Amino acid sequence: MLAIYATVHGGRPDTTGDRLSVFWESSAVGPCDLASYAQPAYLLFPAGAWNPLGICSTVVPTTKECTAHLRVGATSRDTSQPDLPAAQGQARHDLDGTSNRANHQQEYIKNNVRRGLRERYLQATLGGEKMNGMIATSLKRLSCAMSLVVGLVGSVVTVQAQDKVAFATNWKAQGSHGGFYQAVADGTYKKFGLDVEIVQGGPQINTRALLSAAKVDFLLSVPQNVLENYRANIPTVMVAALLQKDPIAVMAHPGKFKDIADMRRAQTIYVARPAQFSWWPWAKRAFDLSDDQVKAYNYTMAPFLANPESIQQAYATSEPLYIDAFKPDVFLLADYGWSAYSSVIETRTELVDDNPDLVSRFIDATMIGYSNFLYGDRTPAYDLIRKDNPEMTVEKLDAEVNEILRLGLIDGGDAVERGIGAVDLKRFSKFYDDMVEVGLYKPGEIDLAKVVTDKFVNKAVGVDIRKRAQGN
């Protein structure tokens, strides 16, 4: 028996529209080789609607009697590997079922059939067989797959369940997390078949342990974490780089130091302990600074504010914005040669190996979320951020996002053409070489192919959103 599977794909639902793929399988011989039998046929849908935009065609070999199934659910599954509708865990509803999305689709189909829109069709040569006795005439051409389903007695609408995903941030909810919250608030994750829970980071919360213990599926992290995990035999991998420029900076009182190299004159540099294993050894070597200058930064700015001759590490989108007494001079390390990515998305290696489709959907949906957040209405994301972190105000969020845009932290560099989240493996290798040079790692100690991949990014996802918003 030949089965027709129509699967809604959410490749880029915000821009190019949802993609309806029609697959052909023979239950008599198992899944057909699409390369030999037929190519998927597509109908395009505009964002948020179920209105076909175009006509596509495909040809399949003459086969036995046919049944049709329509699976409704925005996913980005590999079109070469369609799931059987009887697959374990899939919810099945008939056309009179109660699923909101199925009903939405059903009404659209019925209405369009009533309006005589059958001329928007997919063509396929099926031979002269009947379809389970329900279609009495021989079929040389298929009408639109959706209209066909309505015409079939006992047709089945299969609604794909949302995949649950837990994602942990690196700190309390803030502006730089906005794209994740936007994708939750505006339904982008749902369009990709994902039910995403955001787990806040913060003081005393070890989100790294949550990832390795499989309590969360993705983690907002830093490149050093994947290197350290490899060293500790904890298999994790970096799959995207949200911040193309690391916002780590050093700040000083106005006019005290002309650049980072000039800071060798400072008596005190407040540096947090984690920096001792990342940027500080690099900065110390690059600018002839000294450990004798270092005092512990305990995430309070009072000592720095009280000492005009001191320097303090900072996030360019955080501490400098919260100083009211004066506007500090801020020196972004990325502008002085620091090559590290920041706010990278890390996951377990087993998830990449066993469920790359889920990883791909999460990354694509996240990058669309960020594109909508940066260039569209941020109010939905702001509302969720402030719900999770009441300390945030609209004014603080605006200030942070404006600084992110001004510095090109997220949408600058390779992200301009390759899309937000872009990863350059050569750049990552240079960062590792820098860490080897300052003595944090030994040459060849880390197999970089096992700690970072670019297979889920560099696809220009969301670039068209930015161009459209900027009038390009």
GROMACS .gro file of C-alpha atoms in nm:
model
  472
    1MET     CA    1   0.000   0.000   0.000
    2LEU     CA    2   0.132   0.344  -0.088
    3ALA     CA    3   0.085   0.607   0.179
    4ILE     CA    4   0.098   0.980   0.121
    5TYR     CA    5   0.246   1.176   0.408
    6ALA     CA    6   0.213   1.551   0.421
    7THR     CA    7   0.434   1.703   0.689
    8VAL     CA    8   0.444   2.070   0.776
    9HIS     CA    9   0.804   2.178   0.820
   10GLY     CA   10   0.892   2.492   1.009
   11GLY     CA   11   1.221   2.559   0.838
   12ARG     CA   12   1.184   2.938   0.859
   13PRO     CA   13   0.819   3.006   0.936
   14ASP     CA   14   0.882   3.372   1.011
   15THR     CA   15   1.014   3.451   0.665
   16THR     CA   16   0.975   3.195   0.390
   17GLY     CA   17   0.675   3.033   0.551
   18ASP     CA   18   0.598   2.685   0.669
   19ARG     CA   19   0.684   2.412   0.421
   20LEU     CA   20   0.444   2.130   0.340
   21SER     CA   21   0.633   1.821   0.228
   22VAL     CA   22   0.456   1.529   0.065
   23PHE     CA   23   0.631   1.195   0.110
   24TRP     CA   24   0.560   0.861  -0.051
   25GLU     CA   25   0.613   0.529   0.124
   26SER     CA   26   0.513   0.173   0.045
   27SER     CA   27   0.399  -0.024   0.348
   28ALA     CA   28   0.446  -0.342   0.149
   29VAL     CA   29   0.819  -0.300   0.110
   30GLY     CA   30   0.900  -0.051   0.384
   31PRO     CA   31   1.005   0.311   0.338
   32CYS     CA   32   1.082   0.391  -0.023
   33ASP     CA   33   1.410   0.535  -0.133
   34LEU     CA   34   1.305   0.888  -0.218
   35ALA     CA   35   1.601   0.925  -0.449
   36SER     CA   36   1.463   0.642  -0.659
   37TYR     CA   37   1.089   0.692  -0.619
   38ALA     CA   38   1.014   1.059  -0.591
   39GLN     CA   39   1.128   1.391  -0.457
   40PRO     CA   40   0.929   1.568  -0.185
   41ALA     CA   41   0.676   1.819  -0.312
   42TYR     CA   42   0.626   2.144  -0.128
   43LEU     CA   43   0.356   2.398  -0.071
   44LEU     CA   44   0.453   2.728   0.090
   45PHE     CA   45   0.254   2.893   0.364
   46PRO     CA   46   0.295   3.251   0.489
   47ALA     CA   47   0.382   3.308   0.854
   48GLY     CA   48   0.095   3.231   1.088
   49ALA     CA   49  -0.141   3.114   0.813
   50TRP     CA   50  -0.236   2.800   0.629
   51ASN     CA   51  -0.285   2.946   0.283
   52PRO     CA   52  -0.101   2.771  -0.002
   53LEU     CA   53   0.109   3.007  -0.207
   54GLY     CA   54   0.227   2.787  -0.487
   55ILE     CA   55   0.191   2.478  -0.697
   56CYS     CA   56   0.448   2.201  -0.688
   57SER     CA   57   0.460   1.866  -0.856
   58THR     CA   58   0.620   1.526  -0.824
   59VAL     CA   59   0.594   1.192  -0.998
   60VAL     CA   60   0.581   0.854  -0.827
   61PRO     CA   61   0.570   0.504  -0.975
   62THR     CA   62   0.247   0.315  -1.028
   63THR     CA   63   0.175   0.121  -0.712
   64LYS     CA   64  -0.097  -0.046  -0.512
   65GLU     CA   65  -0.398   0.107  -0.347
   66CYS     CA   66  -0.337   0.426  -0.160
   67THR     CA   67  -0.434   0.596   0.160
   68ALA     CA   68  -0.354   0.949   0.260
   69HIS     CA   69  -0.248   1.090   0.590
   70LEU     CA   70  -0.187   1.451   0.678
   71ARG     CA   71   0.049   1.520   0.963
   72VAL     CA   72   0.016   1.873   1.096
   73GLY     CA   73   0.294   2.015   1.309
   74ALA     CA   74   0.572   2.264   1.244
   75THR     CA   75   0.899   2.074   1.241
   76SER     CA   76   1.223   2.088   1.052
   77ARG     CA   77   1.268   1.718   1.003
   78ASP     CA   78   1.503   1.587   0.737
   79THR     CA   79   1.281   1.539   0.434
   80SER     CA   80   1.467   1.225   0.341
   81GLN     CA   81   1.358   1.044   0.657
   82PRO     CA   82   0.982   1.086   0.716
   83ASP     CA   83   0.838   0.923   1.024
   84LEU     CA   84   0.563   0.665   0.990
   85PRO     CA   85   0.237   0.803   1.126
   86ALA     CA   86   0.206   0.499   1.347
   87ALA     CA   87   0.536   0.581   1.515
   88GLN     CA   88   0.534   0.538   1.887
   89GLY     CA   89   0.439   0.843   2.085
   90GLN     CA   90   0.255   1.030   1.807
   91ALA     CA   91  -0.093   1.151   1.891
   92ARG     CA   92  -0.353   1.063   1.633
   93HIS     CA   93  -0.680   1.243   1.581
   94ASP     CA   94  -0.943   1.201   1.312
   95LEU     CA   95  -1.079   1.502   1.129
   96ASP     CA   96  -1.345   1.548   1.397
   97GLY     CA   97  -1.082   1.539   1.675
   98THR     CA   98  -1.032   1.803   1.937
   99SER     CA   99  -0.679   1.916   1.859
  100ASN     CA  100  -0.687   2.292   1.811
  101ARG     CA  101  -0.425   2.284   1.542
  102ALA     CA  102  -0.586   1.992   1.363
  103ASN     CA  103  -0.923   2.168   1.376
  104HIS     CA  104  -0.763   2.486   1.245
  105GLN     CA  105  -0.618   2.294   0.954
  106GLN     CA  106  -0.939   2.103   0.899
  107GLU     CA  107  -1.145   2.419   0.876
  108TYR     CA  108  -0.897   2.573   0.637
  109ILE     CA  109  -0.915   2.267   0.413
  110LYS     CA  110  -1.294   2.251   0.416
  111ASN     CA  111  -1.332   2.622   0.353
  112ASN     CA  112  -1.093   2.619   0.061
  113VAL     CA  113  -1.260   2.318  -0.090
  114ARG     CA  114  -1.595   2.494  -0.061
  115ARG     CA  115  -1.446   2.798  -0.228
  116GLY     CA  116  -1.339   2.589  -0.521
  117LEU     CA  117  -0.966   2.624  -0.472
  118ARG     CA  118  -0.892   2.277  -0.596
  119GLU     CA  119  -0.699   2.427  -0.884
  120ARG     CA  120  -0.405   2.472  -0.645
  121TYR     CA  121  -0.281   2.120  -0.667
  122LEU     CA  122   0.010   1.883  -0.662
  123GLN     CA  123   0.043   1.669  -0.972
  124ALA     CA  124   0.150   1.311  -0.947
  125THR     CA  125   0.112   1.006  -1.172
  126LEU     CA  126  -0.022   0.723  -0.961
  127GLY     CA  127  -0.155   0.485  -1.224
  128GLY     CA  128  -0.514   0.371  -1.234
  129GLU     CA  129  -0.556   0.222  -0.891
  130LYS     CA  130  -0.839   0.306  -0.654
  131MET     CA  131  -0.757   0.463  -0.317
  132ASN     CA  132  -0.887   0.200  -0.074
  133GLY     CA  133  -1.205   0.192  -0.276
  134MET     CA  134  -1.285   0.547  -0.174
  135ILE     CA  135  -1.188   0.710  -0.503
  136ALA     CA  136  -1.374   0.542  -0.786
  137THR     CA  137  -1.198   0.701  -1.078
  138SER     CA  138  -0.847   0.626  -1.188
  139LEU     CA  139  -0.600   0.891  -1.076
  140LYS     CA  140  -0.357   1.035  -1.323
  141ARG     CA  141  -0.323   1.353  -1.122
  142LEU     CA  142  -0.352   1.435  -0.756
  143SER     CA  143  -0.539   1.744  -0.649
  144CYS     CA  144  -0.393   1.943  -0.361
  145ALA     CA  145  -0.294   1.699  -0.091
  146MET     CA  146  -0.495   1.889   0.164
  147SER     CA  147  -0.814   1.880  -0.046
  148LEU     CA  148  -0.752   1.512  -0.108
  149VAL     CA  149  -0.749   1.440   0.263
  150VAL     CA  150  -1.088   1.603   0.310
  151GLY     CA  151  -1.226   1.385   0.032
  152LEU     CA  152  -1.112   1.065   0.196
  153VAL     CA  153  -1.348   0.888   0.432
  154GLY     CA  154  -1.169   0.803   0.750
  155SER     CA  155  -0.861   1.010   0.675
  156VAL     CA  156  -0.628   1.065   0.965
  157VAL     CA  157  -0.471   1.387   1.089
  158THR     CA  158  -0.159   1.311   1.287
  159VAL     CA  159  -0.056   1.595   1.518
  160GLN     CA  160   0.304   1.571   1.622
  161ALA     CA  161   0.364   1.619   1.992
  162GLN     CA  162   0.594   1.900   2.096
  163ASP     CA  163   0.941   1.788   2.200
  164LYS     CA  164   1.016   1.908   2.551
  165VAL     CA  165   1.346   2.094   2.582
  166ALA     CA  166   1.507   2.243   2.893
  167PHE     CA  167   1.755   2.524   2.838
  168ALA     CA  168   1.966   2.683   3.114
  169THR     CA  169   2.098   3.038   3.092
  170ASN     CA  170   2.424   3.163   3.241
  171TRP     CA  171   2.272   3.421   3.474
  172LYS     CA  172   1.946   3.579   3.584
  173ALA     CA  173   1.716   3.678   3.299
  174GLN     CA  174   1.850   3.983   3.115
  175GLY     CA  175   1.850   4.159   2.781
  176SER     CA  176   2.116   3.940   2.625
  177HIS     CA  177   1.885   3.641   2.681
  178GLY     CA  178   1.605   3.813   2.492
  179GLY     CA  179   1.601   3.590   2.185
  180PHE     CA  180   1.527   3.278   2.389
  181TYR     CA  181   1.240   3.451   2.566
  182GLN     CA  182   1.116   3.597   2.237
  183ALA     CA  183   1.103   3.252   2.076
  184VAL     CA  184   0.894   3.129   2.371
  185ALA     CA  185   0.667   3.432   2.378
  186ASP     CA  186   0.591   3.459   2.006
  187GLY     CA  187   0.550   3.086   1.948
  188THR     CA  188   0.861   3.036   1.732
  189TYR     CA  189   0.973   2.735   1.934
  190LYS     CA  190   0.627   2.582   1.903
  191LYS     CA  191   0.637   2.632   1.526
  192PHE     CA  192   0.948   2.416   1.532
  193GLY     CA  193   0.779   2.147   1.739
  194LEU     CA  194   0.949   2.245   2.065
  195ASP     CA  195   0.814   2.304   2.414
  196VAL     CA  196   1.102   2.497   2.570
  197GLU     CA  197   1.153   2.562   2.939
  198ILE     CA  198   1.407   2.831   3.028
  199VAL     CA  199   1.599   2.764   3.350
  200GLN     CA  200   1.762   3.074   3.496
  201GLY     CA  201   2.123   3.073   3.603
  202GLY     CA  202   2.261   3.295   3.873
  203PRO     CA  203   2.461   3.293   4.195
  204GLN     CA  204   2.498   2.954   4.358
  205ILE     CA  205   2.342   2.776   4.060
  206ASN     CA  206   2.567   2.521   3.890
  207THR     CA  207   2.408   2.501   3.548
  208ARG     CA  208   2.706   2.308   3.411
  209ALA     CA  209   2.615   2.022   3.641
  210LEU     CA  210   2.257   2.036   3.518
  211LEU     CA  211   2.372   1.976   3.162
  212SER     CA  212   2.603   1.685   3.238
  213ALA     CA  213   2.333   1.528   3.457
  214ALA     CA  214   2.079   1.558   3.172
  215LYS     CA  215   1.857   1.786   3.379
  216VAL     CA  216   1.874   2.035   3.093
  217ASP     CA  217   1.936   1.977   2.724
  218PHE     CA  218   2.115   2.299   2.630
  219LEU     CA  219   2.327   2.543   2.825
  220LEU     CA  220   2.435   2.902   2.767
  221SER     CA  221   2.803   2.867   2.831
  222VAL     CA  222   3.156   2.983   2.743
  223PRO     CA  223   3.414   2.811   2.521
  224GLN     CA  224   3.634   2.729   2.818
  225ASN     CA  225   3.363   2.504   2.959
  226VAL     CA  226   3.365   2.265   2.664
  227LEU     CA  227   3.743   2.249   2.682
  228GLU     CA  228   3.734   2.173   3.053
  229ASN     CA  229   3.459   1.915   3.003
  230TYR     CA  230   3.671   1.735   2.746
  231ARG     CA  231   3.961   1.736   2.990
  232ALA     CA  232   3.731   1.585   3.255
  233ASN     CA  233   3.588   1.324   3.014
  234ILE     CA  234   3.246   1.489   3.013
  235PRO     CA  235   3.125   1.472   2.650
  236THR     CA  236   2.970   1.807   2.558
  237VAL     CA  237   2.992   2.012   2.242
  238MET     CA  238   2.948   2.375   2.142
  239VAL     CA  239   2.686   2.404   1.867
  240ALA     CA  240   2.644   2.783   1.826
  241ALA     CA  241   2.806   3.109   1.932
  242LEU     CA  242   2.547   3.365   2.031
  243LEU     CA  243   2.790   3.647   2.104
  244GLN     CA  244   3.034   3.701   1.819
  245LYS     CA  245   3.228   3.942   2.039
  246ASP     CA  246   3.293   3.859   2.402
  247PRO     CA  247   3.149   4.151   2.604
  248ILE     CA  248   3.416   4.107   2.870
  249ALA     CA  249   3.587   4.441   2.927
  250VAL     CA  250   3.785   4.640   3.179
  251MET     CA  251   3.660   4.979   3.290
  252ALA     CA  252   3.827   5.276   3.450
  253HIS     CA  253   3.736   5.615   3.586
  254PRO     CA  254   3.710   5.877   3.310
  255GLY     CA  255   4.041   5.989   3.161
  256LYS     CA  256   4.265   5.782   3.387
  257PHE     CA  257   4.400   5.537   3.127
  258LYS     CA  258   4.419   5.576   2.751
  259ASP     CA  259   4.405   5.202   2.666
  260ILE     CA  260   4.458   4.857   2.816
  261ALA     CA  261   4.835   4.872   2.775
  262ASP     CA  262   4.837   5.190   2.981
  263MET     CA  263   4.679   4.998   3.266
  264ARG     CA  264   5.011   4.856   3.370
  265ARG     CA  265   5.031   5.180   3.573
  266ALA     CA  266   4.726   5.085   3.780
  267GLN     CA  267   4.786   4.973   4.136
  268THR     CA  268   4.465   4.770   4.155
  269ILE     CA  269   4.274   4.565   3.898
  270TYR     CA  270   3.963   4.392   4.028
  271VAL     CA  271   3.938   4.051   3.857
  272ALA     CA  272   3.692   3.770   3.931
  273ARG     CA  273   3.830   3.426   4.002
  274PRO     CA  274   3.694   3.257   3.684
  275ALA     CA  275   3.890   3.510   3.479
  276GLN     CA  276   4.211   3.363   3.614
  277PHE     CA  277   4.145   3.068   3.384
  278SER     CA  278   4.034   3.256   3.075
  279TRP     CA  279   4.102   3.613   2.966
  280TRP     CA  280   4.332   3.733   3.248
  281PRO     CA  281   4.633   3.513   3.158
  282TRP     CA  282   4.595   3.629   2.798
  283ALA     CA  283   4.565   4.000   2.893
  284LYS     CA  284   4.854   3.971   3.137
  285ARG     CA  285   5.079   3.833   2.864
  286ALA     CA  286   4.954   4.064   2.588
  287PHE     CA  287   4.980   4.391   2.784
  288ASP     CA  288   5.251   4.320   3.038
  289LEU     CA  289   5.016   4.329   3.335
  290SER     CA  290   5.096   4.161   3.666
  291ASP     CA  291   4.925   3.933   3.915
  292ASP     CA  292   5.049   4.173   4.182
  293GLN     CA  293   4.790   4.422   4.056
  294VAL     CA  294   4.500   4.184   4.105
  295LYS     CA  295   4.243   4.197   4.380
  296ALA     CA  296   3.933   3.981   4.388
  297TYR     CA  297   3.623   4.115   4.217
  298ASN     CA  298   3.327   3.987   4.418
  299TYR     CA  299   3.059   4.131   4.191
  300THR     CA  300   3.020   4.453   4.385
  301MET     CA  301   3.138   4.780   4.233
  302ALA     CA  302   3.183   4.967   4.562
  303PRO     CA  303   3.563   4.921   4.587
  304PHE     CA  304   3.610   5.036   4.227
  305LEU     CA  305   3.385   5.337   4.271
  306ALA     CA  306   3.572   5.439   4.585
  307ASN     CA  307   3.917   5.421   4.421
  308PRO     CA  308   3.962   5.650   4.116
  309GLU     CA  309   4.297   5.486   4.034
  310SER     CA  310   4.156   5.134   4.015
  311ILE     CA  311   4.037   4.921   3.725
  312GLN     CA  312   3.762   4.662   3.729
  313GLN     CA  313   3.655   4.387   3.493
  314ALA     CA  314   3.304   4.429   3.357
  315TYR     CA  315   3.052   4.311   3.105
  316ALA     CA  316   3.013   4.589   2.851
  317THR     CA  317   2.636   4.540   2.862
  318SER     CA  318   2.609   4.536   3.240
  319GLU     CA  319   2.819   4.713   3.504
  320PRO     CA  320   2.911   5.025   3.301
  321LEU     CA  321   2.540   5.092   3.243
  322TYR     CA  322   2.460   5.085   3.614
  323ILE     CA  323   2.702   5.356   3.726
  324ASP     CA  324   2.519   5.684   3.787
  325ALA     CA  325   2.800   5.895   3.934
  326PHE     CA  326   3.003   5.907   3.611
  327LYS     CA  327   3.041   5.741   3.274
  328PRO     CA  328   3.337   5.500   3.294
  329ASP     CA  329   3.586   5.443   3.017
  330VAL     CA  330   3.522   5.093   2.886
  331PHE     CA  331   3.782   4.888   2.698
  332LEU     CA  332   3.638   4.585   2.522
  333LEU     CA  333   3.896   4.306   2.513
  334ALA     CA  334   3.765   4.189   2.175
  335ASP     CA  335   3.884   4.520   2.030
  336TYR     CA  336   4.237   4.439   2.149
  337GLY     CA  337   4.271   4.088   2.006
  338TRP     CA  338   4.076   3.865   2.246
  339SER     CA  339   3.930   3.608   2.003
  340ALA     CA  340   3.694   3.410   2.225
  341TYR     CA  341   3.326   3.368   2.149
  342SER     CA  342   3.088   3.416   2.439
  343SER     CA  343   2.743   3.296   2.538
  344VAL     CA  344   2.789   2.982   2.333
  345ILE     CA  345   2.521   2.715   2.323
  346GLU     CA  346   2.649   2.387   2.461
  347THR     CA  347   2.480   2.049   2.465
  348ARG     CA  348   2.566   1.688   2.536
  349THR     CA  349   2.745   1.503   2.260
  350GLU     CA  350   2.494   1.221   2.277
  351LEU     CA  351   2.213   1.460   2.185
  352VAL     CA  352   2.403   1.576   1.876
  353ASP     CA  353   2.470   1.215   1.778
  354ASP     CA  354   2.128   1.068   1.858
  355ASN     CA  355   1.890   1.353   1.782
  356PRO     CA  356   2.052   1.606   1.549
  357ASP     CA  357   1.708   1.709   1.423
  358LEU     CA  358   1.609   1.838   1.766
  359VAL     CA  359   1.938   2.028   1.799
  360SER     CA  360   1.887   2.181   1.455
  361ARG     CA  361   1.533   2.290   1.532
  362PHE     CA  362   1.634   2.444   1.863
  363ILE     CA  363   1.922   2.639   1.706
  364ASP     CA  364   1.720   2.761   1.407
  365ALA     CA  365   1.425   2.866   1.622
  366THR     CA  366   1.655   3.043   1.867
  367MET     CA  367   1.826   3.243   1.592
  368ILE     CA  368   1.490   3.345   1.450
  369GLY     CA  369   1.387   3.442   1.802
  370TYR     CA  370   1.693   3.664   1.830
  371SER     CA  371   1.632   3.821   1.491
  372ASN     CA  372   1.276   3.906   1.588
  373PHE     CA  373   1.392   4.032   1.926
  374LEU     CA  374   1.666   4.259   1.796
  375TYR     CA  375   1.472   4.404   1.502
  376GLY     CA  376   1.108   4.373   1.604
  377ASP     CA  377   0.877   4.423   1.898
  378ARG     CA  378   1.062   4.313   2.213
  379THR     CA  379   0.767   4.359   2.445
  380PRO     CA  380   0.671   3.987   2.463
  381ALA     CA  381   1.028   3.892   2.558
  382TYR     CA  382   1.059   4.179   2.805
  383ASP     CA  383   0.743   4.066   2.981
  384LEU     CA  384   0.877   3.713   3.032
  385ILE     CA  385   1.222   3.836   3.135
  386ARG     CA  386   1.075   4.066   3.397
  387LYS     CA  387   0.853   3.783   3.521
  388ASP     CA  388   1.160   3.565   3.575
  389ASN     CA  389   1.377   3.851   3.705
  390PRO     CA  390   1.170   4.128   3.868
  391GLU     CA  391   1.488   4.332   3.921
  392MET     CA  392   1.489   4.413   3.550
  393THR     CA  393   1.314   4.723   3.422
  394VAL     CA  394   1.224   4.820   3.070
  395GLU     CA  395   1.482   5.098   3.093
  396LYS     CA  396   1.759   4.855   3.194
  397LEU     CA  397   1.663   4.613   2.921
  398ASP     CA  398   1.657   4.885   2.657
  399ALA     CA  399   1.998   5.011   2.766
  400GLU     CA  400   2.147   4.663   2.747
  401VAL     CA  401   1.998   4.579   2.407
  402ASN     CA  402   2.102   4.913   2.263
  403GLU     CA  403   2.459   4.847   2.374
  404ILE     CA  404   2.447   4.497   2.223
  405LEU     CA  405   2.342   4.651   1.892
  406ARG     CA  406   2.591   4.937   1.911
  407LEU     CA  407   2.883   4.703   1.970
  408GLY     CA  408   2.764   4.438   1.725
  409LEU     CA  409   2.800   4.170   1.990
  410ILE     CA  410   2.533   3.940   1.848
  411ASP     CA  411   2.477   4.043   1.487
  412GLY     CA  412   2.828   4.159   1.398
  413GLY     CA  413   3.125   3.974   1.251
  414ASP     CA  414   3.041   3.651   1.071
  415ALA     CA  415   2.677   3.681   1.179
  416VAL     CA  416   2.623   3.956   0.923
  417GLU     CA  417   2.626   3.707   0.637
  418ARG     CA  418   2.611   3.367   0.806
  419GLY     CA  419   2.340   3.448   1.055
  420ILE     CA  420   2.328   3.484   1.432
  421GLY     CA  421   2.505   3.199   1.609
  422ALA     CA  422   2.775   3.166   1.341
  423VAL     CA  423   3.082   2.959   1.425
  424ASP     CA  424   3.421   2.982   1.254
  425LEU     CA  425   3.621   2.670   1.336
  426LYS     CA  426   3.949   2.840   1.247
  427ARG     CA  427   3.873   3.120   1.489
  428PHE     CA  428   3.794   2.869   1.763
  429SER     CA  429   4.124   2.697   1.689
  430LYS     CA  430   4.306   3.030   1.726
  431PHE     CA  431   4.139   3.084   2.062
  432TYR     CA  432   4.259   2.741   2.172
  433ASP     CA  433   4.610   2.821   2.050
  434ASP     CA  434   4.602   3.139   2.260
  435MET     CA  435   4.506   2.935   2.565
  436VAL     CA  436   4.793   2.693   2.494
  437GLU     CA  437   5.033   2.983   2.459
  438VAL     CA  438   4.949   3.120   2.804
  439GLY     CA  439   4.986   2.775   2.961
  440LEU     CA  440   4.623   2.682   3.031
  441TYR     CA  441   4.638   2.380   2.799
  442LYS     CA  442   4.903   2.162   2.641
  443PRO     CA  443   4.943   2.137   2.262
  444GLY     CA  444   4.720   1.861   2.127
  445GLU     CA  445   4.554   1.805   2.464
  446ILE     CA  446   4.207   1.881   2.328
  447ASP     CA  447   4.054   1.722   2.019
  448LEU     CA  448   3.873   2.030   1.888
  449ALA     CA  449   3.660   1.823   1.649
  450LYS     CA  450   3.492   1.675   1.956
  451VAL     CA  451   3.419   1.998   2.141
  452VAL     CA  452   3.284   2.230   1.869
  453THR     CA  453   3.081   2.189   1.550
  454ASP     CA  454   2.946   2.427   1.288
  455LYS     CA  455   2.697   2.182   1.136
  456PHE     CA  456   2.395   2.357   1.292
  457VAL     CA  457   2.483   2.716   1.207
  458ASN     CA  458   2.621   2.935   0.925
  459LYS     CA  459   2.296   2.891   0.728
  460ALA     CA  460   2.198   3.261   0.729
  461VAL     CA  461   1.891   3.188   0.939
  462GLY     CA  462   1.726   3.519   1.025
  463VAL     CA  463   1.945   3.732   0.798
  464ASP     CA  464   1.643   3.821   0.585
  465ILE     CA  465   1.461   3.944   0.895
  466ARG     CA  466   1.740   4.190   0.966
  467LYS     CA  467   1.762   4.303   0.606
  468ARG     CA  468   1.389   4.356   0.587
  469ALA     CA  469   1.388   4.551   0.914
  470GLN     CA  470   1.674   4.767   0.792
  471GLY     CA  471   1.510   4.826   0.456
  472ASN     CA  472   1.767   4.630   0.255
   0.00000   0.00000   0.00000
